[in-house]
Coordinates of C-alpha atoms and ligand atoms in Angstrom, one line a residue:
M1 CA 16.4 121.5 -151.9
A2 CA 16.4 124.8 -153.9
T3 CA 15.1 128.1 -152.5
I4 CA 13.1 129.7 -155.3
G5 CA 12.5 133.4 -155.0
I6 CA 9.5 134.8 -157.0
F7 CA 8.2 138.3 -157.3
D8 CA 5.6 140.3 -159.0
S9 CA 3.9 143.7 -158.6
G10 CA 1.1 141.8 -156.7
S11 CA -0.8 138.6 -156.7
G12 CA -0.3 137.9 -160.5
G13 CA 2.9 136.0 -160.1
L14 CA 1.0 133.4 -158.1
S15 CA -0.2 132.1 -161.5
V16 CA 3.4 131.3 -162.2
Y17 CA 4.2 130.0 -158.7
R18 CA 1.2 127.6 -159.1
E19 CA 2.8 126.0 -162.2
I20 CA 6.3 125.9 -160.7
V21 CA 5.1 124.1 -157.6
K22 CA 3.5 121.4 -159.9
Q23 CA 6.9 120.7 -161.4
L24 CA 8.9 121.2 -158.2
P25 CA 6.8 120.2 -155.3
Q26 CA 9.6 119.7 -152.7
E27 CA 11.3 123.1 -152.6
R28 CA 11.3 126.1 -150.4
Y29 CA 9.5 129.1 -152.0
V30 CA 9.7 132.8 -151.1
Y31 CA 7.2 135.0 -152.8
F32 CA 7.3 138.8 -152.7
A33 CA 4.3 140.8 -153.9
D34 CA 5.1 144.5 -154.4
N35 CA 1.5 145.4 -154.0
A36 CA 2.2 148.8 -152.4
H37 CA 3.6 149.8 -155.8
C38 CA 1.1 148.0 -158.0
P39 CA 0.3 148.3 -160.9
Y40 CA 3.7 148.4 -162.6
G41 CA 2.1 148.6 -166.0
E42 CA 2.2 152.4 -166.4
K43 CA 5.4 153.0 -164.3
T44 CA 8.7 154.1 -165.9
A45 CA 11.4 151.5 -166.6
A46 CA 13.7 153.3 -164.2
Y47 CA 11.2 153.0 -161.4
I48 CA 10.6 149.3 -162.0
Q49 CA 14.4 148.6 -162.2
E50 CA 14.8 150.2 -158.8
R51 CA 12.0 148.1 -157.3
A52 CA 13.3 144.9 -159.0
R53 CA 16.8 145.5 -157.5
A54 CA 15.4 146.1 -154.0
I55 CA 13.2 143.0 -154.1
T56 CA 16.0 140.9 -155.5
D57 CA 18.2 142.0 -152.5
I58 CA 15.4 140.9 -150.2
L59 CA 14.9 137.5 -151.9
L60 CA 18.7 136.8 -152.0
G61 CA 18.9 137.8 -148.3
M62 CA 16.3 135.0 -147.7
G63 CA 18.6 132.5 -149.4
A64 CA 17.1 132.4 -152.9
D65 CA 19.1 130.3 -155.3
I66 CA 17.2 131.5 -158.3
I67 CA 14.9 134.4 -159.0
V68 CA 11.7 134.1 -161.1
V69 CA 10.6 137.5 -162.3
A70 CA 6.9 136.4 -162.4
C71 CA 5.8 139.7 -164.0
N72 CA 6.0 140.5 -167.8
T73 CA 6.2 144.2 -167.1
A74 CA 9.2 143.8 -164.7
T75 CA 10.9 141.4 -167.1
A76 CA 10.5 143.9 -170.0
A77 CA 11.8 146.8 -167.9
A78 CA 14.4 145.2 -165.6
I79 CA 15.7 141.7 -166.4
S80 CA 18.7 142.8 -168.3
T81 CA 19.8 145.2 -165.6
L82 CA 19.2 142.5 -163.0
R83 CA 21.3 140.0 -164.9
A84 CA 24.1 142.6 -165.3
A85 CA 23.9 143.6 -161.6
Y86 CA 23.9 140.0 -160.2
P87 CA 25.9 138.0 -162.7
D88 CA 26.0 134.8 -160.5
V89 CA 22.3 134.6 -160.0
P90 CA 20.1 132.8 -162.4
F91 CA 17.0 134.8 -163.4
I92 CA 13.9 133.5 -165.1
G93 CA 11.7 136.0 -166.9
M94 CA 8.3 136.1 -168.6
E95 CA 7.5 136.8 -172.2
P96 CA 4.2 136.8 -174.0
A97 CA 3.8 133.4 -175.7
V98 CA 3.6 134.8 -179.3
K99 CA 5.3 131.8 -180.8
P100 CA 2.9 129.0 -179.9
A101 CA 0.0 131.3 -180.8
A102 CA 1.5 132.1 -184.2
L103 CA 2.2 128.4 -184.9
G104 CA -1.3 127.4 -183.8
T105 CA -3.6 130.0 -185.3
R106 CA -6.1 129.0 -188.1
T107 CA -7.4 132.5 -188.8
G108 CA -3.9 134.0 -189.1
V109 CA -4.8 136.5 -186.4
I110 CA -3.5 136.4 -182.8
G111 CA -4.4 138.7 -180.0
V112 CA -2.0 139.8 -177.2
L113 CA -3.3 141.1 -173.9
A114 CA -0.6 142.8 -171.8
T115 CA 0.3 145.9 -169.9
A116 CA 1.5 149.1 -171.7
G117 CA 5.0 148.5 -170.3
T118 CA 5.2 145.0 -171.8
L119 CA 3.8 146.0 -175.2
K120 CA 6.5 148.7 -175.7
G121 CA 9.4 146.6 -174.3
S122 CA 12.2 145.7 -176.8
K123 CA 11.9 142.0 -176.1
Y124 CA 8.3 141.8 -177.1
L125 CA 8.8 144.1 -180.1
N126 CA 11.6 141.8 -181.3
T127 CA 9.5 138.7 -180.9
K128 CA 6.6 140.4 -182.6
G129 CA 8.9 141.4 -185.5
R130 CA 9.9 137.7 -186.1
F131 CA 6.3 136.6 -186.5
E132 CA 4.4 139.5 -188.0
D133 CA 5.2 138.7 -191.6
D134 CA 3.3 135.4 -191.2
V135 CA 0.5 136.4 -188.8
H136 CA -1.5 139.5 -188.0
I137 CA -0.8 140.5 -184.3
V138 CA -3.4 142.6 -182.6
E139 CA -2.8 144.0 -179.1
H140 CA -4.7 145.5 -176.3
V141 CA -3.9 146.5 -172.8
G142 CA -6.0 144.6 -170.4
E143 CA -7.5 147.8 -169.0
G144 CA -8.4 147.3 -165.3
F145 CA -7.6 143.6 -165.3
V146 CA -4.8 143.9 -162.7
E147 CA -7.0 146.0 -160.4
L148 CA -9.8 143.4 -160.6
V149 CA -7.4 140.6 -159.6
E150 CA -5.9 142.7 -156.8
K151 CA -9.4 143.3 -155.5
G152 CA -10.2 139.6 -155.8
I153 CA -12.9 140.1 -158.3
L154 CA -12.3 137.1 -160.6
D155 CA -15.8 136.6 -162.1
G156 CA -19.3 138.1 -162.1
P157 CA -20.8 141.0 -164.0
E158 CA -18.1 143.6 -163.2
A159 CA -15.3 141.2 -164.2
E160 CA -17.2 140.4 -167.4
S161 CA -17.7 144.0 -168.5
V162 CA -14.1 145.0 -167.7
V163 CA -12.7 142.0 -169.6
R164 CA -15.1 142.4 -172.6
A165 CA -13.9 146.0 -173.2
S166 CA -10.3 144.9 -173.9
L167 CA -11.0 141.5 -175.3
Q168 CA -13.7 142.4 -177.9
P169 CA -11.4 144.4 -180.2
L170 CA -9.2 141.3 -180.5
L171 CA -12.1 139.0 -181.2
D172 CA -13.5 141.5 -183.7
A173 CA -10.2 141.5 -185.5
G174 CA -10.6 137.7 -186.0
A175 CA -8.1 136.5 -183.3
D176 CA -8.4 132.7 -182.5
R177 CA -5.4 132.7 -180.1
I178 CA -5.3 135.0 -177.2
V179 CA -1.9 135.4 -175.5
L180 CA -2.0 136.3 -171.8
G181 CA 1.0 138.6 -171.5
C182 CA 0.5 139.6 -167.9
T183 CA 0.7 137.2 -165.0
H184 CA -2.4 138.6 -163.4
Y185 CA -4.6 137.7 -166.4
P186 CA -4.7 133.9 -165.9
F187 CA -6.8 134.5 -162.8
L188 CA -9.4 135.9 -165.2
Q189 CA -9.0 133.1 -167.7
P190 CA -12.4 131.5 -167.0
V191 CA -14.1 134.8 -167.9
I192 CA -11.9 135.4 -170.9
E193 CA -12.6 131.9 -172.2
R194 CA -16.3 132.2 -171.7
L195 CA -16.5 135.5 -173.5
A196 CA -14.2 134.3 -176.3
G197 CA -16.1 131.1 -177.0
P198 CA -14.9 127.6 -177.8
L199 CA -13.1 128.4 -181.0
V200 CA -10.6 130.6 -179.4
Q201 CA -7.6 129.2 -177.4
V202 CA -6.2 131.2 -174.5
I203 CA -2.5 130.8 -173.9
D204 CA -0.9 131.2 -170.5
P205 CA 3.0 130.9 -170.7
A206 CA 3.3 129.8 -167.0
P207 CA 3.7 126.1 -167.6
A208 CA 6.5 126.8 -170.1
V209 CA 8.2 129.1 -167.6
A210 CA 7.9 126.4 -164.9
R211 CA 9.7 123.9 -167.3
Q212 CA 12.4 126.5 -168.0
T213 CA 12.9 126.9 -164.2
V214 CA 13.5 123.2 -163.9
R215 CA 16.0 123.3 -166.7
I216 CA 17.9 126.3 -165.4
L217 CA 18.2 124.9 -161.9
A218 CA 19.6 121.7 -163.3
E219 CA 22.1 123.7 -165.6
H220 CA 23.3 125.5 -162.5
G221 CA 23.7 122.3 -160.5
I222 CA 21.2 123.4 -157.9
P223 CA 19.8 120.2 -156.3
T224 CA 16.0 119.9 -156.1
G225 CA 13.4 117.4 -155.0
D226 CA 14.9 116.4 -151.6
G227 CA 13.4 118.9 -149.2
P228 CA 10.1 119.5 -147.4
F229 CA 7.9 122.0 -149.3
S230 CA 7.5 125.4 -147.7
V231 CA 6.3 128.8 -148.8
D232 CA 6.7 132.2 -147.3
L233 CA 4.7 135.2 -148.6
Y234 CA 6.0 138.8 -148.2
F235 CA 4.3 141.9 -149.4
S236 CA 4.9 145.7 -149.4
G237 CA 1.2 146.6 -149.1
E238 CA -2.0 145.0 -147.7
P239 CA -2.0 141.2 -147.2
D240 CA -5.7 140.6 -147.9
S241 CA -5.9 140.2 -151.7
L242 CA -2.6 138.2 -151.8
Q243 CA -3.9 135.8 -149.2
R244 CA -7.2 135.4 -151.1
I245 CA -5.4 134.6 -154.3
F246 CA -2.9 132.4 -152.5
A247 CA -5.8 130.3 -151.2
L248 CA -6.8 129.6 -154.8
V249 CA -3.4 128.3 -155.8
S250 CA -2.7 126.3 -152.7
Ligands
LIG301 N1 1.6 141.0 -163.3 C1 2.4 141.9 -163.9 C2 2.7 141.6 -165.4 O1 2.9 140.5 -165.7 C3 2.3 143.3 -163.6 C4 1.0 144.0 -163.8 C5 1.0 145.4 -163.3 O2 1.4 145.6 -162.2 O3 0.7 146.3 -164.1 O4 2.8 142.4 -166.2

């Protein structure tokens, strides 16, 4: 049985946890929500690196064999410093799914919704550079999306109006693929899909990240599949919203 440590700035990483559990239903999970310091989106890279180190120490102290950085913003800011600081620990990161969107688009326009931190990260900029000769990539920060999810507002008039403000510019540009570049956003996917209409496909990278977790555990020879399932939730702030979202993915 593997112990899989997962962290995010809040409840968003539970969208990744949900997919990993589908692939690996018999492991021990330890999830840390840094919700006292959420959102990460507008914080400096140095701040996020410090938080990521502190949380990694906590998860390793709980016996994690692998760490899933279930946060695009923390991946952009901190995964290379984490890998350098803990060379023996396998880390899995998040990256906006530009490739499948670029390969699938019919209009030649793809939209990326992410935090400001993710959109200015070098990893994303490199990926974007590889595809932008072939497709037009339009971006928008999902303004207020993280706050909605942390408040547990996943649908209804308020969610619709907040989502519409950031989504509409991408639709107006002709995007027929919308990449969810923040792990909080899949909890708003029903609203995003409804507003975008049936011709637009919304892409959540979490299933691919779950498959990657399976591969990396195997590569490191970490046995899986033989233990009772368990999950422990930890948080630096209030438990309420995390528990609400956790109920949705359980
Ligand atoms: N869920 C995170 C991400 O994927 C962080 C959002 C935030 O805290 O701003 O980017």
